[in-house]
mmCIF file of C-alpha atoms and ligand atoms in Angstrom:
data_model
loop_
_atom_site.group_PDB
_atom_site.id
_atom_site.type_symbol
_atom_site.label_atom_id
_atom_site.label_comp_id
_atom_site.label_asym_id
_atom_site.label_seq_id
_atom_site.Cartn_x
_atom_site.Cartn_y
_atom_site.Cartn_z
ATOM 1 C CA MET A 1 0.896 33.070 12.965
ATOM 2 C CA LYS A 2 0.583 29.747 14.747
ATOM 3 C CA ALA A 3 2.117 26.488 13.301
ATOM 4 C CA LEU A 4 2.983 22.954 14.218
ATOM 5 C CA VAL A 5 6.777 22.752 14.207
ATOM 6 C CA TYR A 6 8.900 19.577 14.104
ATOM 7 C CA HIS A 7 11.802 19.819 16.607
ATOM 8 C CA GLY A 8 13.580 16.521 15.908
ATOM 9 C CA PRO A 9 12.569 12.877 16.548
ATOM 10 C CA GLY A 10 9.665 12.682 19.043
ATOM 11 C CA LYS A 11 9.507 16.469 19.466
ATOM 12 C CA LYS A 12 6.969 18.945 18.116
ATOM 13 C CA ALA A 13 5.312 22.125 19.310
ATOM 14 C CA PHE A 14 2.379 24.329 18.333
ATOM 15 C CA GLU A 15 4.024 27.753 18.446
ATOM 16 C CA ASP A 16 4.337 31.271 17.046
ATOM 17 C CA HIS A 17 6.058 31.420 13.668
ATOM 18 C CA ALA A 18 6.696 34.171 11.120
ATOM 19 C CA LYS A 19 3.992 34.340 8.397
ATOM 20 C CA PRO A 20 5.472 33.150 5.046
ATOM 21 C CA GLU A 21 6.162 35.677 2.333
ATOM 22 C CA ILE A 22 6.323 35.474 -1.482
ATOM 23 C CA ALA A 23 9.894 34.378 -2.291
ATOM 24 C CA ALA A 24 9.624 33.803 -6.055
ATOM 25 C CA PRO A 25 7.296 35.286 -8.699
ATOM 26 C CA THR A 26 5.642 31.863 -9.094
ATOM 27 C CA ASP A 27 4.689 31.606 -5.417
ATOM 28 C CA ALA A 28 1.300 32.011 -3.763
ATOM 29 C CA ILE A 29 0.550 32.467 -0.083
ATOM 30 C CA VAL A 30 -2.479 30.413 0.950
ATOM 31 C CA ARG A 31 -4.510 31.008 4.113
ATOM 32 C CA ILE A 32 -5.322 27.504 5.333
ATOM 33 C CA THR A 33 -8.936 26.786 6.153
ATOM 34 C CA LYS A 34 -8.711 23.022 6.633
ATOM 35 C CA THR A 35 -5.736 20.687 6.946
ATOM 36 C CA THR A 36 -5.062 17.171 8.299
ATOM 37 C CA ILE A 37 -2.388 14.834 9.593
ATOM 38 C CA CYS A 38 -0.854 11.997 7.511
ATOM 39 C CA GLY A 39 0.800 8.683 8.490
ATOM 40 C CA THR A 40 3.874 10.226 6.876
ATOM 41 C CA ASP A 41 3.881 12.981 9.564
ATOM 42 C CA LEU A 42 4.130 10.232 12.136
ATOM 43 C CA HIS A 43 7.056 8.703 10.208
ATOM 44 C CA ILE A 44 8.806 12.073 10.293
ATOM 45 C CA LEU A 45 8.198 12.305 14.074
ATOM 46 C CA LYS A 46 9.685 8.798 14.441
ATOM 47 C CA GLY A 47 12.863 10.116 12.721
ATOM 48 C CA ASP A 48 12.348 8.014 9.568
ATOM 49 C CA LEU A 49 12.804 10.954 7.128
ATOM 50 C CA PRO A 50 16.094 12.769 7.515
ATOM 51 C CA SER A 51 15.097 15.127 4.630
ATOM 52 C CA CYS A 52 12.813 16.893 7.126
ATOM 53 C CA ALA A 53 15.008 19.058 9.321
ATOM 54 C CA PRO A 54 14.139 20.262 12.805
ATOM 55 C CA GLY A 55 12.421 23.664 12.719
ATOM 56 C CA ARG A 56 10.132 22.593 9.796
ATOM 57 C CA ILE A 57 6.365 23.281 9.812
ATOM 58 C CA LEU A 58 4.743 19.910 9.109
ATOM 59 C CA GLY A 59 1.793 19.088 6.863
ATOM 60 C CA HIS A 60 1.304 18.509 3.133
ATOM 61 C CA GLU A 61 -2.465 18.431 2.814
ATOM 62 C CA GLY A 62 -5.213 21.048 2.975
ATOM 63 C CA VAL A 63 -7.521 23.580 1.398
ATOM 64 C CA GLY A 64 -7.537 27.315 1.722
ATOM 65 C CA VAL A 65 -7.934 30.723 0.236
ATOM 66 C CA ILE A 66 -5.331 32.600 -1.805
ATOM 67 C CA ASP A 67 -3.956 35.409 0.324
ATOM 68 C CA SER A 68 -1.418 36.827 -2.130
ATOM 69 C CA ILE A 69 0.316 35.849 -5.369
ATOM 70 C CA GLY A 70 3.709 36.487 -7.026
ATOM 71 C CA SER A 71 3.892 38.500 -10.183
ATOM 72 C CA ALA A 72 4.114 35.384 -12.444
ATOM 73 C CA VAL A 73 1.022 33.548 -11.110
ATOM 74 C CA THR A 74 -1.720 33.705 -13.732
ATOM 75 C CA ALA A 75 -4.150 30.902 -12.835
ATOM 76 C CA PHE A 76 -5.194 32.226 -9.403
ATOM 77 C CA LYS A 77 -5.983 35.547 -7.675
ATOM 78 C CA PRO A 78 -6.398 36.564 -4.080
ATOM 79 C CA GLY A 79 -9.677 35.266 -2.646
ATOM 80 C CA ASP A 80 -9.743 32.074 -4.817
ATOM 81 C CA ARG A 81 -10.501 28.878 -2.874
ATOM 82 C CA VAL A 82 -7.866 26.220 -3.630
ATOM 83 C CA LEU A 83 -6.984 22.612 -3.074
ATOM 84 C CA ILE A 84 -3.268 22.206 -2.196
ATOM 85 C CA SER A 85 -1.530 19.196 -3.734
ATOM 86 C CA CYS A 86 1.020 17.460 -1.592
ATOM 87 C CA ILE A 87 3.245 17.505 -4.733
ATOM 88 C CA THR A 88 4.723 20.776 -6.016
ATOM 89 C CA ALA A 89 5.389 20.834 -9.773
ATOM 90 C CA CYS A 90 7.163 23.429 -11.930
ATOM 91 C CA GLY A 91 5.577 21.910 -15.073
ATOM 92 C CA LYS A 92 8.764 22.558 -17.056
ATOM 93 C CA CYS A 93 11.613 20.322 -15.855
ATOM 94 C CA GLU A 94 12.545 16.958 -17.416
ATOM 95 C CA TYR A 95 10.439 15.001 -14.810
ATOM 96 C CA CYS A 96 7.419 17.304 -14.972
ATOM 97 C CA ARG A 97 7.397 16.920 -18.770
ATOM 98 C CA LYS A 98 7.069 13.167 -18.153
ATOM 99 C CA GLN A 99 4.296 13.755 -15.583
ATOM 100 C CA MET A 100 6.591 12.455 -12.869
ATOM 101 C CA TYR A 101 5.836 15.511 -10.733
ATOM 102 C CA SER A 102 7.008 13.753 -7.554
ATOM 103 C CA HIS A 103 10.556 14.221 -8.867
ATOM 104 C CA CYS A 104 10.242 17.807 -10.106
ATOM 105 C CA THR A 105 13.749 19.247 -9.808
ATOM 106 C CA THR A 106 12.515 22.300 -7.947
ATOM 107 C CA GLY A 107 9.441 20.717 -6.364
ATOM 108 C CA GLY A 108 8.161 17.189 -5.725
ATOM 109 C CA TRP A 109 7.211 16.305 -2.158
ATOM 110 C CA ILE A 110 8.693 19.364 -0.453
ATOM 111 C CA LEU A 111 5.740 20.671 1.600
ATOM 112 C CA GLY A 112 6.101 19.830 5.246
ATOM 113 C CA ASN A 113 9.343 18.054 4.346
ATOM 114 C CA ARG A 114 11.997 20.330 2.761
ATOM 115 C CA ILE A 115 9.954 23.520 3.040
ATOM 116 C CA ASP A 116 7.338 24.619 5.593
ATOM 117 C CA GLY A 117 3.978 22.885 5.278
ATOM 118 C CA THR A 118 0.257 23.277 5.787
ATOM 119 C CA GLN A 119 -0.300 22.647 9.536
ATOM 120 C CA ALA A 120 -0.263 26.437 10.023
ATOM 121 C CA GLU A 121 -2.408 29.488 9.433
ATOM 122 C CA PHE A 122 -0.577 30.278 6.174
ATOM 123 C CA VAL A 123 1.636 28.413 3.762
ATOM 124 C CA ARG A 124 3.816 29.396 0.830
ATOM 125 C CA ILE A 125 3.141 27.292 -2.293
ATOM 126 C CA PRO A 126 5.933 27.420 -4.898
ATOM 127 C CA HIS A 127 4.957 26.941 -8.604
ATOM 128 C CA ALA A 128 1.392 27.855 -7.521
ATOM 129 C CA ASP A 129 -0.095 27.577 -11.073
ATOM 130 C CA ASN A 130 0.819 23.842 -11.264
ATOM 131 C CA SER A 131 0.493 22.887 -7.598
ATOM 132 C CA LEU A 132 -2.945 24.252 -6.683
ATOM 133 C CA TYR A 133 -6.413 23.343 -8.003
ATOM 134 C CA PRO A 134 -9.425 25.626 -8.051
ATOM 135 C CA ILE A 135 -12.215 24.312 -5.799
ATOM 136 C CA PRO A 136 -15.324 23.788 -7.887
ATOM 137 C CA ALA A 137 -18.387 25.727 -6.729
ATOM 138 C CA GLY A 138 -20.468 23.787 -4.270
ATOM 139 C CA ALA A 139 -17.771 21.252 -3.559
ATOM 140 C CA ASP A 140 -17.437 19.872 -0.049
ATOM 141 C CA GLU A 141 -14.068 21.224 1.123
ATOM 142 C CA GLU A 142 -13.584 18.599 3.823
ATOM 143 C CA ALA A 143 -13.934 15.843 1.263
ATOM 144 C CA LEU A 144 -11.388 17.615 -0.951
ATOM 145 C CA VAL A 145 -8.762 17.558 1.829
ATOM 146 C CA MET A 146 -8.570 13.822 1.077
ATOM 147 C CA LEU A 147 -7.481 14.702 -2.466
ATOM 148 C CA SER A 148 -4.297 16.473 -1.419
ATOM 149 C CA ASP A 149 -2.516 13.175 -0.799
ATOM 150 C CA ILE A 150 -4.338 10.009 0.293
ATOM 151 C CA LEU A 151 -6.644 9.413 -2.711
ATOM 152 C CA PRO A 152 -4.026 10.088 -5.396
ATOM 153 C CA THR A 153 -1.520 8.044 -3.377
ATOM 154 C CA GLY A 154 -3.751 5.037 -2.876
ATOM 155 C CA PHE A 155 -4.780 5.187 -6.556
ATOM 156 C CA GLU A 156 -1.481 5.938 -8.246
ATOM 157 C CA CYS A 157 1.003 3.999 -6.072
ATOM 158 C CA GLY A 158 -1.393 1.143 -5.225
ATOM 159 C CA VAL A 159 -4.151 0.682 -7.835
ATOM 160 C CA LEU A 160 -2.435 1.906 -11.020
ATOM 161 C CA ASN A 161 0.995 0.536 -10.255
ATOM 162 C CA GLY A 162 -0.586 -2.675 -8.960
ATOM 163 C CA LYS A 163 -2.467 -3.115 -12.267
ATOM 164 C CA VAL A 164 -5.787 -3.867 -10.587
ATOM 165 C CA GLN A 165 -8.016 -5.535 -13.176
ATOM 166 C CA PRO A 166 -11.685 -6.461 -13.702
ATOM 167 C CA GLY A 167 -12.191 -9.838 -12.054
ATOM 168 C CA GLY A 168 -8.710 -9.742 -10.458
ATOM 169 C CA THR A 169 -7.709 -10.473 -6.865
ATOM 170 C CA VAL A 170 -6.235 -7.794 -4.736
ATOM 171 C CA ALA A 171 -4.841 -7.800 -1.168
ATOM 172 C CA ILE A 172 -4.224 -4.508 0.598
ATOM 173 C CA VAL A 173 -1.933 -4.804 3.624
ATOM 174 C CA GLY A 174 -2.753 -1.885 5.935
ATOM 175 C CA SER A 175 -6.281 -0.607 6.417
ATOM 176 C CA GLY A 176 -5.243 2.948 7.412
ATOM 177 C CA PRO A 177 -6.347 6.001 5.467
ATOM 178 C CA ILE A 178 -4.002 5.152 2.552
ATOM 179 C CA GLY A 179 -5.030 1.484 2.396
ATOM 180 C CA LEU A 180 -8.656 2.532 2.546
ATOM 181 C CA ALA A 181 -8.074 5.076 -0.239
ATOM 182 C CA ALA A 182 -6.580 2.233 -2.312
ATOM 183 C CA LEU A 183 -9.650 0.144 -1.464
ATOM 184 C CA LEU A 184 -12.068 2.877 -2.593
ATOM 185 C CA THR A 185 -10.253 3.563 -5.874
ATOM 186 C CA ALA A 186 -9.492 -0.104 -6.675
ATOM 187 C CA GLN A 187 -13.237 -0.465 -7.136
ATOM 188 C CA PHE A 188 -13.057 1.744 -10.243
ATOM 189 C CA TYR A 189 -11.786 -1.440 -11.932
ATOM 190 C CA SER A 190 -14.221 -3.981 -10.459
ATOM 191 C CA PRO A 191 -11.766 -6.593 -9.091
ATOM 192 C CA ALA A 192 -13.481 -9.816 -7.954
ATOM 193 C CA GLU A 193 -11.791 -9.916 -4.568
ATOM 194 C CA ILE A 194 -10.301 -7.251 -2.369
ATOM 195 C CA ILE A 195 -8.801 -8.708 0.820
ATOM 196 C CA MET A 196 -7.856 -6.195 3.497
ATOM 197 C CA VAL A 197 -5.184 -7.100 6.084
ATOM 198 C CA ASP A 198 -4.667 -5.169 9.334
ATOM 199 C CA LEU A 199 -4.054 -5.759 13.070
ATOM 200 C CA ASP A 200 -7.031 -3.598 14.010
ATOM 201 C CA ASP A 201 -10.518 -5.144 13.852
ATOM 202 C CA ASN A 202 -12.158 -1.718 13.869
ATOM 203 C CA ARG A 203 -10.305 -0.732 10.700
ATOM 204 C CA LEU A 204 -11.139 -4.033 9.098
ATOM 205 C CA GLU A 205 -14.811 -3.495 9.917
ATOM 206 C CA ILE A 206 -14.585 -0.113 8.202
ATOM 207 C CA ALA A 207 -12.876 -1.759 5.201
ATOM 208 C CA LYS A 208 -15.855 -4.129 4.837
ATOM 209 C CA ARG A 209 -18.220 -1.121 4.740
ATOM 210 C CA PHE A 210 -15.941 0.448 2.077
ATOM 211 C CA GLY A 211 -16.199 -2.609 -0.209
ATOM 212 C CA ALA A 212 -13.608 -5.204 0.990
ATOM 213 C CA THR A 213 -14.796 -8.672 0.129
ATOM 214 C CA LYS A 214 -12.682 -10.425 2.797
ATOM 215 C CA THR A 215 -10.632 -9.282 5.785
ATOM 216 C CA VAL A 216 -7.729 -10.850 7.628
ATOM 217 C CA ASN A 217 -6.531 -9.869 11.083
ATOM 218 C CA SER A 218 -2.760 -10.529 10.983
ATOM 219 C CA THR A 219 -2.144 -10.340 14.743
ATOM 220 C CA ASP A 220 -1.614 -14.100 14.898
ATOM 221 C CA GLY A 221 1.252 -13.931 12.408
ATOM 222 C CA LYS A 222 -0.593 -16.245 10.021
ATOM 223 C CA ALA A 223 -1.912 -13.758 7.468
ATOM 224 C CA ALA A 224 0.059 -15.277 4.622
ATOM 225 C CA GLU A 225 -1.550 -18.672 5.097
ATOM 226 C CA ALA A 226 -5.029 -17.016 5.471
ATOM 227 C CA VAL A 227 -4.654 -15.101 2.214
ATOM 228 C CA LYS A 228 -3.395 -18.217 0.374
ATOM 229 C CA THR A 229 -6.431 -20.122 1.669
ATOM 230 C CA LEU A 230 -8.776 -17.379 0.570
ATOM 231 C CA THR A 231 -7.313 -17.490 -2.964
ATOM 232 C CA GLY A 232 -7.393 -21.200 -3.435
ATOM 233 C CA GLY A 233 -3.646 -21.421 -2.780
ATOM 234 C CA ARG A 234 -2.791 -19.163 -5.740
ATOM 235 C CA GLY A 235 -2.003 -15.879 -3.991
ATOM 236 C CA VAL A 236 -3.191 -12.512 -5.272
ATOM 237 C CA GLY A 237 -2.677 -10.685 -8.598
ATOM 238 C CA THR A 238 -2.031 -7.409 -6.767
ATOM 239 C CA ALA A 239 -0.488 -7.071 -3.328
ATOM 240 C CA ILE A 240 -0.543 -3.474 -2.119
ATOM 241 C CA GLU A 241 1.750 -2.604 0.818
ATOM 242 C CA ALA A 242 0.192 0.302 2.699
ATOM 243 C CA VAL A 243 1.953 0.252 6.083
ATOM 244 C CA GLY A 244 5.709 0.868 5.630
ATOM 245 C CA ILE A 245 7.409 -1.729 7.851
ATOM 246 C CA PRO A 246 9.490 -4.797 6.925
ATOM 247 C CA ALA A 247 6.847 -7.299 8.155
ATOM 248 C CA THR A 248 4.150 -5.994 5.843
ATOM 249 C CA PHE A 249 6.361 -5.859 2.735
ATOM 250 C CA GLU A 250 7.510 -9.378 3.473
ATOM 251 C CA LEU A 251 3.908 -10.441 3.809
ATOM 252 C CA CYS A 252 3.284 -9.064 0.307
ATOM 253 C CA GLU A 253 6.240 -11.153 -0.930
ATOM 254 C CA LYS A 254 4.488 -14.239 0.487
ATOM 255 C CA ILE A 255 0.981 -13.555 -0.874
ATOM 256 C CA VAL A 256 1.724 -12.388 -4.399
ATOM 257 C CA GLY A 257 0.726 -15.048 -6.892
ATOM 258 C CA PRO A 258 2.612 -16.032 -10.126
ATOM 259 C CA GLY A 259 2.608 -13.085 -12.530
ATOM 260 C CA GLY A 260 1.431 -10.703 -9.869
ATOM 261 C CA VAL A 261 2.486 -7.266 -8.779
ATOM 262 C CA ILE A 262 3.681 -5.983 -5.357
ATOM 263 C CA ALA A 263 2.859 -2.292 -5.328
ATOM 264 C CA ASN A 264 4.611 -0.660 -2.423
ATOM 265 C CA ILE A 265 3.059 2.502 -0.973
ATOM 266 C CA GLY A 266 4.519 2.581 2.516
ATOM 267 C CA VAL A 267 7.342 4.885 3.515
ATOM 268 C CA HIS A 268 10.105 2.613 4.760
ATOM 269 C CA GLY A 269 12.596 3.831 7.365
ATOM 270 C CA THR A 270 14.466 0.534 7.783
ATOM 271 C CA LYS A 271 15.857 -2.107 5.431
ATOM 272 C CA VAL A 272 13.521 -4.809 4.178
ATOM 273 C CA ASP A 273 14.648 -8.278 2.940
ATOM 274 C CA LEU A 274 13.906 -9.239 -0.610
ATOM 275 C CA HIS A 275 13.383 -13.034 -0.749
ATOM 276 C CA LEU A 276 14.566 -13.696 -4.284
ATOM 277 C CA GLU A 277 15.164 -17.333 -3.216
ATOM 278 C CA ASN A 278 11.362 -17.671 -3.244
ATOM 279 C CA LEU A 279 10.474 -15.107 -5.876
ATOM 280 C CA TRP A 280 12.967 -15.584 -8.698
ATOM 281 C CA ASP A 281 10.708 -17.897 -10.690
ATOM 282 C CA ARG A 282 7.368 -16.215 -9.893
ATOM 283 C CA ASN A 283 7.259 -13.707 -12.832
ATOM 284 C CA ILE A 284 6.373 -10.949 -10.431
ATOM 285 C CA THR A 285 6.818 -7.209 -10.630
ATOM 286 C CA ILE A 286 7.681 -4.981 -7.699
ATOM 287 C CA THR A 287 6.818 -1.273 -7.976
ATOM 288 C CA THR A 288 7.634 1.674 -5.785
ATOM 289 C CA ARG A 289 6.304 5.223 -6.229
ATOM 290 C CA LEU A 290 6.167 8.560 -4.611
ATOM 291 C CA VAL A 291 2.716 9.923 -5.432
ATOM 292 C CA ASP A 292 2.834 12.152 -8.551
ATOM 293 C CA ALA A 293 -0.626 13.601 -7.986
ATOM 294 C CA VAL A 294 -1.320 13.205 -11.762
ATOM 295 C CA SER A 295 -4.743 11.782 -10.964
ATOM 296 C CA THR A 296 -5.990 14.808 -8.966
ATOM 297 C CA PRO A 297 -8.047 16.312 -11.802
ATOM 298 C CA MET A 298 -9.674 12.909 -12.499
ATOM 299 C CA LEU A 299 -10.387 12.393 -8.767
ATOM 300 C CA LEU A 300 -11.922 15.903 -8.503
ATOM 301 C CA ASN A 301 -14.384 14.820 -11.269
ATOM 302 C CA VAL A 302 -15.094 11.461 -9.597
ATOM 303 C CA VAL A 303 -15.851 13.145 -6.259
ATOM 304 C CA ALA A 304 -17.981 15.872 -7.916
ATOM 305 C CA ALA A 305 -19.997 13.132 -9.645
ATOM 306 C CA HIS A 306 -20.474 11.352 -6.220
ATOM 307 C CA LYS A 307 -18.848 8.176 -7.520
ATOM 308 C CA ILE A 308 -16.871 7.932 -4.303
ATOM 309 C CA ASP A 309 -17.222 9.787 -1.041
ATOM 310 C CA PRO A 310 -13.848 10.576 0.543
ATOM 311 C CA LYS A 311 -15.621 12.133 3.546
ATOM 312 C CA LEU A 312 -16.192 8.621 4.787
ATOM 313 C CA LEU A 313 -12.518 8.697 5.819
ATOM 314 C CA ILE A 314 -12.968 11.599 8.261
ATOM 315 C CA THR A 315 -13.602 10.577 11.866
ATOM 316 C CA HIS A 316 -12.539 13.556 14.012
ATOM 317 C CA HIS A 317 -12.663 17.309 13.897
ATOM 318 C CA PHE A 318 -10.450 19.783 15.789
ATOM 319 C CA LYS A 319 -9.546 23.473 15.688
ATOM 320 C CA LEU A 320 -6.049 24.154 14.495
ATOM 321 C CA ASP A 321 -5.056 25.159 18.007
ATOM 322 C CA GLY A 322 -6.095 21.680 19.160
ATOM 323 C CA ILE A 323 -3.518 20.047 16.843
ATOM 324 C CA LEU A 324 -1.486 18.462 19.655
ATOM 325 C CA GLU A 325 -4.585 16.620 20.817
ATOM 326 C CA ALA A 326 -5.331 15.772 17.151
ATOM 327 C CA TYR A 327 -1.847 14.166 16.861
ATOM 328 C CA GLU A 328 -2.510 12.166 20.016
ATOM 329 C CA THR A 329 -5.877 11.018 18.654
ATOM 330 C CA PHE A 330 -4.434 10.128 15.181
ATOM 331 C CA GLY A 331 -1.321 8.519 16.667
ATOM 332 C CA HIS A 332 -3.389 6.157 18.885
ATOM 333 C CA ALA A 333 -5.882 5.059 16.215
ATOM 334 C CA ALA A 334 -6.430 1.626 17.644
ATOM 335 C CA ASP A 335 -7.879 3.219 20.821
ATOM 336 C CA THR A 336 -9.500 6.321 19.306
ATOM 337 C CA ARG A 337 -10.733 4.718 16.099
ATOM 338 C CA ALA A 338 -9.401 7.670 14.214
ATOM 339 C CA LEU A 339 -8.902 7.644 10.414
ATOM 340 C CA LYS A 340 -8.454 11.153 9.132
ATOM 341 C CA VAL A 341 -8.794 14.202 11.399
ATOM 342 C CA ILE A 342 -9.827 17.569 10.041
ATOM 343 C CA LEU A 343 -8.134 20.609 11.556
ATOM 344 C CA GLU A 344 -10.025 23.833 10.993
ATOM 345 C CA ALA A 345 -8.072 27.073 11.019
HETATM 346 N N1 LIG B 1 4.395 6.540 -1.442
HETATM 347 C C1 LIG B 1 3.737 7.643 -1.098
HETATM 348 O O1 LIG B 1 3.817 8.610 -1.952
HETATM 349 C C2 LIG B 1 3.107 7.836 0.176
HETATM 350 C C3 LIG B 1 2.188 8.919 0.380
HETATM 351 C C4 LIG B 1 1.508 9.060 1.594
HETATM 352 C C5 LIG B 1 1.712 8.071 2.571
HETATM 353 N N2 LIG B 1 2.551 7.047 2.353
HETATM 354 C C6 LIG B 1 2.728 6.017 3.391
HETATM 355 O O2 LIG B 1 1.699 5.081 3.371
HETATM 356 C C7 LIG B 1 1.637 4.370 4.610
HETATM 357 C C8 LIG B 1 0.290 4.291 5.148
HETATM 358 O O3 LIG B 1 -0.195 5.559 5.534
HETATM 359 P P1 LIG B 1 -1.461 5.767 6.473
HETATM 360 O O4 LIG B 1 -1.663 7.210 6.670
HETATM 361 O O5 LIG B 1 -2.592 4.907 6.077
HETATM 362 O O6 LIG B 1 -0.801 5.143 7.862
HETATM 363 P P2 LIG B 1 -1.452 4.596 9.163
HETATM 364 O O7 LIG B 1 -0.319 4.443 10.122
HETATM 365 O O8 LIG B 1 -2.635 5.398 9.585
HETATM 366 O O9 LIG B 1 -2.038 3.149 8.785
HETATM 367 C C9 LIG B 1 -1.219 1.981 8.735
HETATM 368 C C10 LIG B 1 -2.090 0.757 9.054
HETATM 369 O O10 LIG B 1 -1.264 -0.370 9.084
HETATM 370 C C11 LIG B 1 -1.691 -1.214 10.125
HETATM 371 N N3 LIG B 1 -0.555 -2.065 10.509
HETATM 372 C C12 LIG B 1 0.510 -1.768 11.257
HETATM 373 N N4 LIG B 1 1.316 -2.810 11.422
HETATM 374 C C13 LIG B 1 0.721 -3.818 10.686
HETATM 375 C C14 LIG B 1 1.034 -5.185 10.497
HETATM 376 N N5 LIG B 1 2.186 -5.733 10.987
HETATM 377 N N6 LIG B 1 0.249 -5.941 9.723
HETATM 378 C C15 LIG B 1 -0.901 -5.404 9.186
HETATM 379 N N7 LIG B 1 -1.253 -4.111 9.391
HETATM 380 C C16 LIG B 1 -0.473 -3.356 10.126
HETATM 381 C C17 LIG B 1 -2.141 -0.265 11.181
HETATM 382 O O11 LIG B 1 -3.039 -0.918 12.147
HETATM 383 C C18 LIG B 1 -2.817 0.846 10.381
HETATM 384 O O12 LIG B 1 -4.240 0.570 10.239
HETATM 385 C C19 LIG B 1 2.632 5.086 5.513
HETATM 386 O O13 LIG B 1 3.878 4.402 5.489
HETATM 387 C C20 LIG B 1 2.761 6.453 4.864
HETATM 388 O O14 LIG B 1 3.970 7.075 5.173
HETATM 389 C C21 LIG B 1 3.231 6.920 1.232
HETATM 390 ZN ZN1 LIG B 2 0.852 12.189 3.282
HETATM 391 ZN ZN1 LIG B 3 9.347 20.233 -12.505
#
């Protein structure tokens, strides 16, 4: 089969690779029909994630069709159409029993990280019964690709951890796919203000269409002052970090108001300063989270009921064999105006 293989920082190739085989009775092999590229794949290619070794097939999102199952898989059979969660869960370990699937002792975020991922014609899914979801009849499969990672991530790490409330004020730093997923799902709770911050006017324009009440372009380095002004000097109740660099986390430290929450989503590859000299008396909470994908069943219902339309996040389509061009397009979003790209196998 063909697959996108990581060959160390800055290096990748779309090349021939052995087709995966069932390795444990709880495994399923899925034939990928649609996959995509995540900001985290770009972090891996920058060398930010040493857990991902050279030789690894990237990708942790997608939908497909069950090709074969191990003897212990009971929830799926060959031919079933499935949504692949970016988080693999055994359902039995100490963390799974607490619904902290991201830290499953034999799973968690392993796809396209510690084991081969979804940017390929086939993928092996461990603990298939707990890590795949049946695709409801009539569902739009492209929209569902957004439920593998970005919608649960924006919702769980940003909106839930950030305690977004009716009438509250929210700032989301980073208007990429994850920030926009947080923007879409924050509206479940009817906050009064959602301020989106980014360097890219195109993405801020999209954010306005998705429900942002205000936008701030932070290119001039004065975003903290701008957000303070927009909130009557108080700062926000929820500051969601959806970029993954020191400057944006430090911006969240400046704009969080007394009693507020900084909900970090970004994957950080370098150290970030914590300014306790400014924050010690602010009664704030800082949260971090690797998505647990506990909200996937709820999000499937929300999408089926047309309460949100994740397809709005899709800007480009490629065939799987055009994946190198897709990476170029996704990696130069400011020029290409890309959000999520769909790769069709
Ligand atoms: N915690 C988790 O479980 C989890 C899961 C998935 C993704 N992530 C992380 O979430 C982050 C966002 O992912 P994405 O796919 O949206 O990434 P992305 O790179 O597409 O988007 C990041 C956005 O931040 C903007 N930006 C960059 N520098 C900025 C600055 N100084 N000020 C304001 N905005 C700035 C960019 O213009 C872009 O719009 C990444 O770090 C990704 O690795 C975390
Ligand atoms: Zn991801
Ligand atoms: Zn587990």
